[in-house]
PDB file of C-alpha atoms in Angstrom:
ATOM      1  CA  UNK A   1     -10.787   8.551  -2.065  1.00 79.00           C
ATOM      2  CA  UNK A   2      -7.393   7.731  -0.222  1.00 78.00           C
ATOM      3  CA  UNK A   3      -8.030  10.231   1.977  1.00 82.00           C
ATOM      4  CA  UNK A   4     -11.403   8.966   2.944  1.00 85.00           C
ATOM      5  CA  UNK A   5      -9.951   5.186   3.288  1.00 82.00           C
ATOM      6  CA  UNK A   6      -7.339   5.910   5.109  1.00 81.00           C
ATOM      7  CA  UNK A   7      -9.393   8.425   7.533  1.00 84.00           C
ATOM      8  CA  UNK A   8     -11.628   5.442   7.790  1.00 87.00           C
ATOM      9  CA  UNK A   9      -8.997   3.121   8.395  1.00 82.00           C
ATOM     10  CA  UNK A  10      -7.323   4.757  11.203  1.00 79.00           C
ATOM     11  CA  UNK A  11     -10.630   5.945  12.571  1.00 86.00           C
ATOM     12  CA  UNK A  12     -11.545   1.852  13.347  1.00 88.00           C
ATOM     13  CA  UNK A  13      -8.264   1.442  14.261  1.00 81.00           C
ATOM     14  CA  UNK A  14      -8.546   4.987  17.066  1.00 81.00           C
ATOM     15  CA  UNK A  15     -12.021   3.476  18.022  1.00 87.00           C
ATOM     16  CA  UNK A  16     -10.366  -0.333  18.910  1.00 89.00           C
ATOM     17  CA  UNK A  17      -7.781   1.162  20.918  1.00 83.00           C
ATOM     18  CA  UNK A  18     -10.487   3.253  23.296  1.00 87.00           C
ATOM     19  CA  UNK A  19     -12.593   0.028  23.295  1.00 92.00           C
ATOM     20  CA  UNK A  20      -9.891  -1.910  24.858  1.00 91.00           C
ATOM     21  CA  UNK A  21      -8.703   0.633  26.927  1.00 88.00           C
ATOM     22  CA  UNK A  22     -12.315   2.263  28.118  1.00 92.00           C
ATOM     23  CA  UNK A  23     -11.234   5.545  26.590  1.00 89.00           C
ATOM     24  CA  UNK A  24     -14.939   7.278  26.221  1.00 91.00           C
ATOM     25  CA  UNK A  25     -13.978   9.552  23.717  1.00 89.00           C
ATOM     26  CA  UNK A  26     -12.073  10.667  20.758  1.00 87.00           C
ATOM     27  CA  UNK A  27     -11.235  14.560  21.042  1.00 87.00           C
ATOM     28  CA  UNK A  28     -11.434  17.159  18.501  1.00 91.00           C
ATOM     29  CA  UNK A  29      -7.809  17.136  18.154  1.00 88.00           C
ATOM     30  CA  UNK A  30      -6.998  13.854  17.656  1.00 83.00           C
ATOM     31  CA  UNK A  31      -9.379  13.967  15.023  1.00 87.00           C
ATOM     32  CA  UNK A  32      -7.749  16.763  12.996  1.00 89.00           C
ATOM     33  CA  UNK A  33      -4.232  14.582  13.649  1.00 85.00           C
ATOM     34  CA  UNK A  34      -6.061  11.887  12.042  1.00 83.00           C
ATOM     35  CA  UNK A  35      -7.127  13.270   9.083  1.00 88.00           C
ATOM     36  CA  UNK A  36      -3.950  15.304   8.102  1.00 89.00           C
ATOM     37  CA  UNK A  37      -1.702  12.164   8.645  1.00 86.00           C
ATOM     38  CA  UNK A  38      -4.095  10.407   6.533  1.00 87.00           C
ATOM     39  CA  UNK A  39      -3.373  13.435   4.162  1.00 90.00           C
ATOM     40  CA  UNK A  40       0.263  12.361   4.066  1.00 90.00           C
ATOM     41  CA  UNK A  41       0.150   8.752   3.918  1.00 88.00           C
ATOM     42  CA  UNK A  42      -2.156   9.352   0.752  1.00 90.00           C
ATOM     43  CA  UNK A  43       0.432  12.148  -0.277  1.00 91.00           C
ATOM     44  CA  UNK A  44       3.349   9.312  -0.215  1.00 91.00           C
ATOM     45  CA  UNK A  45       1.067   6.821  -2.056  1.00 89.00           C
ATOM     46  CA  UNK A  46       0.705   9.174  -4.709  1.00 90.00           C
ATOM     47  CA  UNK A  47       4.820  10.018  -4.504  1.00 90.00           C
ATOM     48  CA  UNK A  48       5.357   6.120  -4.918  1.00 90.00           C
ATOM     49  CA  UNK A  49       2.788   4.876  -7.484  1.00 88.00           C
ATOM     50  CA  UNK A  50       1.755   8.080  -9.694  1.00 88.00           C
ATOM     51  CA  UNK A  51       4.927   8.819 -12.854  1.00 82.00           C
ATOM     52  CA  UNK A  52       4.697  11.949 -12.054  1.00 83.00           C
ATOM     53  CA  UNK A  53       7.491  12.022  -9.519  1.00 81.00           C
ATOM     54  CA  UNK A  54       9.326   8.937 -10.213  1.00 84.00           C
ATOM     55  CA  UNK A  55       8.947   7.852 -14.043  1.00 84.00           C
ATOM     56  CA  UNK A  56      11.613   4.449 -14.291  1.00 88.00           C
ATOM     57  CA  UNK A  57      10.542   2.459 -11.198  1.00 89.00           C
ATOM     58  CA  UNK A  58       8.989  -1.023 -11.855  1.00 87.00           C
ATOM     59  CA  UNK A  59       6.178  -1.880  -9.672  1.00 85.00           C
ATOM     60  CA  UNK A  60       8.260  -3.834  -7.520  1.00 87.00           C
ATOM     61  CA  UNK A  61      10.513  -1.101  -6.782  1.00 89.00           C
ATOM     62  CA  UNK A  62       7.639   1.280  -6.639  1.00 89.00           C
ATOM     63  CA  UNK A  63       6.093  -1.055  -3.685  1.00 88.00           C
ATOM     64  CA  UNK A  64       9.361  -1.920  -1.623  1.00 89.00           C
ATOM     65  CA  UNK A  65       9.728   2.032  -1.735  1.00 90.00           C
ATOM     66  CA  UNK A  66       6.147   2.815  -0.391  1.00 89.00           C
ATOM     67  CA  UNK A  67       6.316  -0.391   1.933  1.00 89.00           C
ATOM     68  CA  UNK A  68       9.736   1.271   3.623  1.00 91.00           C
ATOM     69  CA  UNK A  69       8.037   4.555   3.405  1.00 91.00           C
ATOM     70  CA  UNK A  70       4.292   3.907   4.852  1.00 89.00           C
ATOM     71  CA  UNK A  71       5.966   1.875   7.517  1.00 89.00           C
ATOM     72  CA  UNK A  72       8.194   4.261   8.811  1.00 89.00           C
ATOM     73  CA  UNK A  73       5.404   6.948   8.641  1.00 89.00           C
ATOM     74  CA  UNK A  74       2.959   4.368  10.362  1.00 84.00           C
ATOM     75  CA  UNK A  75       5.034   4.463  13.556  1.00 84.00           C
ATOM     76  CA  UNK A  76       5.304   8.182  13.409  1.00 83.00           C
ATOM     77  CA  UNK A  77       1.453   8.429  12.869  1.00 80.00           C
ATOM     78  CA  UNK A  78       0.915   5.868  15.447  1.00 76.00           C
ATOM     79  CA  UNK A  79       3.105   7.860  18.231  1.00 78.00           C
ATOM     80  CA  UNK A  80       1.444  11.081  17.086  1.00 76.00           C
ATOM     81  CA  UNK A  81      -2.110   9.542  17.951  1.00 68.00           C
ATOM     82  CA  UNK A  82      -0.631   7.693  20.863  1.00 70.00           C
ATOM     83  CA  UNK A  83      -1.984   4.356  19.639  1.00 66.00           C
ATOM     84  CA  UNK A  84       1.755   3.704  20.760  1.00 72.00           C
ATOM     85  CA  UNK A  85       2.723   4.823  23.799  1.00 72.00           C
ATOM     86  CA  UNK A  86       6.028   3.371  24.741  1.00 75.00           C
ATOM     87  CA  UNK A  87       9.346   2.276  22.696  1.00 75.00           C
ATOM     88  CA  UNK A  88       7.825  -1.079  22.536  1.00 71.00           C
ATOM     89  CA  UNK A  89       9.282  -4.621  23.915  1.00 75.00           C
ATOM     90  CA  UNK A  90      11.140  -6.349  21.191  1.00 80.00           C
ATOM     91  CA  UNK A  91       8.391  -9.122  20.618  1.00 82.00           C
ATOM     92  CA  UNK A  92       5.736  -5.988  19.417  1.00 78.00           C
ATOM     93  CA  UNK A  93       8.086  -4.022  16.788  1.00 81.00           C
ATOM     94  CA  UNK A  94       9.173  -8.517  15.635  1.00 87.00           C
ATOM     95  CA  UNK A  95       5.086  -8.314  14.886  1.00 87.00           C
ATOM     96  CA  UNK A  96       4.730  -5.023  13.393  1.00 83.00           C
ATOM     97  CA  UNK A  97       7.964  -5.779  11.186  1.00 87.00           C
ATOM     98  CA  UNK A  98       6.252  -9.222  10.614  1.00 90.00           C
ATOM     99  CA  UNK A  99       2.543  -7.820   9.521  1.00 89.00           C
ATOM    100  CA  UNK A 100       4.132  -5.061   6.900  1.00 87.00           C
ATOM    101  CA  UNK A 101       6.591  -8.038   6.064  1.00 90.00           C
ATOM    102  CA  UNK A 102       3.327 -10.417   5.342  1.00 92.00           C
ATOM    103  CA  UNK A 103       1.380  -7.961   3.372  1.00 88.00           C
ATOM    104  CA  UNK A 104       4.417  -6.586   1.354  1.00 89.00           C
ATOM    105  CA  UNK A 105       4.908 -10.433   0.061  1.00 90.00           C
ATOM    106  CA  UNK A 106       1.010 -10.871  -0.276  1.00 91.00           C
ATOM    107  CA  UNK A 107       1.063  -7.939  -2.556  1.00 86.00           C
ATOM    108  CA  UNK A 108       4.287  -8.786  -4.750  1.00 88.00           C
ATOM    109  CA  UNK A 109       2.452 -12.803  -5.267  1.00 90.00           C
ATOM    110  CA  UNK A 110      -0.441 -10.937  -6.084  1.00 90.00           C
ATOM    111  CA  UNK A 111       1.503  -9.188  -8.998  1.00 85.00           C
ATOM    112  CA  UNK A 112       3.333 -11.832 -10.128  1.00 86.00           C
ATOM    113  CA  UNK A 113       0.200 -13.649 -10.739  1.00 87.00           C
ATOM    114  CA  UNK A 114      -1.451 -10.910 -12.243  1.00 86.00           C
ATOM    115  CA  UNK A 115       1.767 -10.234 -14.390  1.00 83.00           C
ATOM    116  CA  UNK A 116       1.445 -14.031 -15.819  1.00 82.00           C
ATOM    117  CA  UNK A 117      -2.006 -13.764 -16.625  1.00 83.00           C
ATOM    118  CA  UNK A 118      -1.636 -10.351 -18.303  1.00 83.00           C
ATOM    119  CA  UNK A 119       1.578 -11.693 -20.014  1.00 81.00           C
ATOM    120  CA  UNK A 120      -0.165 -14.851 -21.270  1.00 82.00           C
ATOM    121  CA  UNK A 121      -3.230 -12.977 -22.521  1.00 82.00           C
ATOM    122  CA  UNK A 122      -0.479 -10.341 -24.237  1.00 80.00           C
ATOM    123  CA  UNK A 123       1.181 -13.407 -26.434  1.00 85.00           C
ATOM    124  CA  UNK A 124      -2.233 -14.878 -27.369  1.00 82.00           C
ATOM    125  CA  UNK A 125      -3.354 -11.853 -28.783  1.00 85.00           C
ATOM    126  CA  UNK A 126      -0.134 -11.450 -30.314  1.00 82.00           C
ATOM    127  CA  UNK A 127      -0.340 -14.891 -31.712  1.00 84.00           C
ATOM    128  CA  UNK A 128      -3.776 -14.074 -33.236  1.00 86.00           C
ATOM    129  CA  UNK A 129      -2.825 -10.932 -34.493  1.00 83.00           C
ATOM    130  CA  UNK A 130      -0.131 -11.842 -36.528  1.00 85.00           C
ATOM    131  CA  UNK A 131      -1.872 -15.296 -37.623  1.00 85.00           C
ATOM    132  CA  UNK A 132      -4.168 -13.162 -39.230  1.00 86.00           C
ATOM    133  CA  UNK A 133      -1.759 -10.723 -40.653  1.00 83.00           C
ATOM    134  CA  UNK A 134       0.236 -13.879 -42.276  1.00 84.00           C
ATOM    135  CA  UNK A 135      -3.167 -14.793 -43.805  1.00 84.00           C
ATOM    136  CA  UNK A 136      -3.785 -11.330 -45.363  1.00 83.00           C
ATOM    137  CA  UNK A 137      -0.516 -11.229 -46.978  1.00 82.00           C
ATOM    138  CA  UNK A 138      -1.216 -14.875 -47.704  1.00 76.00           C
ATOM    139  CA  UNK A 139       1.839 -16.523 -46.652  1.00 68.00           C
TER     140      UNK A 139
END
């Protein structure tokens, strides 16, 4: 499934950059490019968020780690494909830094509010549980 997102993914993002630029084609090669990088940007999700490499990392470590990794492996990807062409002026890597920078601190919100939900459902069914364990052993 990552494989096929991110193949997707890049695939739009391949097809934007020929639109703009009147490019008429996508070659064979770039294609295969495409899908093995996709390979290993699903191969370092897996690194990041799967125990079986790294077992003690909270999610918030897990994610800075990928974020650092996936972004460094973007602009590798992107050269690679030559969806970037040049060093870039100082104003495009400020955006790119700026996008990752955006989504990382979307995605750690999103946690913390699903970490207080999932924490507040935890102590009500704690609260419940041992209610009715007082009432069994009638206290």
């Amino acid at each position: 499934n990552g494989t096929a997102f991110c193949t997707t993914w890049f695939l739009i993002l391949i097809l934007v950059f020929n639109s703009m630029f009147d490019i008429p084609f996508v070659s064979t090669n770039k294609l295969i490019n495409l899908i093995l990088l996709s390979m290993g940007g699903v191969f370092l999700f897996n690194l990041f968020f799967t125990c079986l490499f790294i077992k003690s990392w909270s999610f918030t470590k897990r994610l800075t780690g990928f974020m650092i990794g996936i972004s460094i492996y973007e602009c590798f990807c992107f050269y690679s494909l030559g969806i970037f062409q040049k060093s870039g002026s100082i104003l495009e890597w400020i955006i790119f830094i700026g996008i990752v920078l955006v989504l990382y601190f979307c995605c750690i919100a999103m946690y913390q509010q699903y970490s207080k939900k999932q924490g507040e459902l935890y102590t009500r069914s704690l609260q419940v549980y041992q209610e009715k364990r007082r009432i069994e052993n009638g206290e």
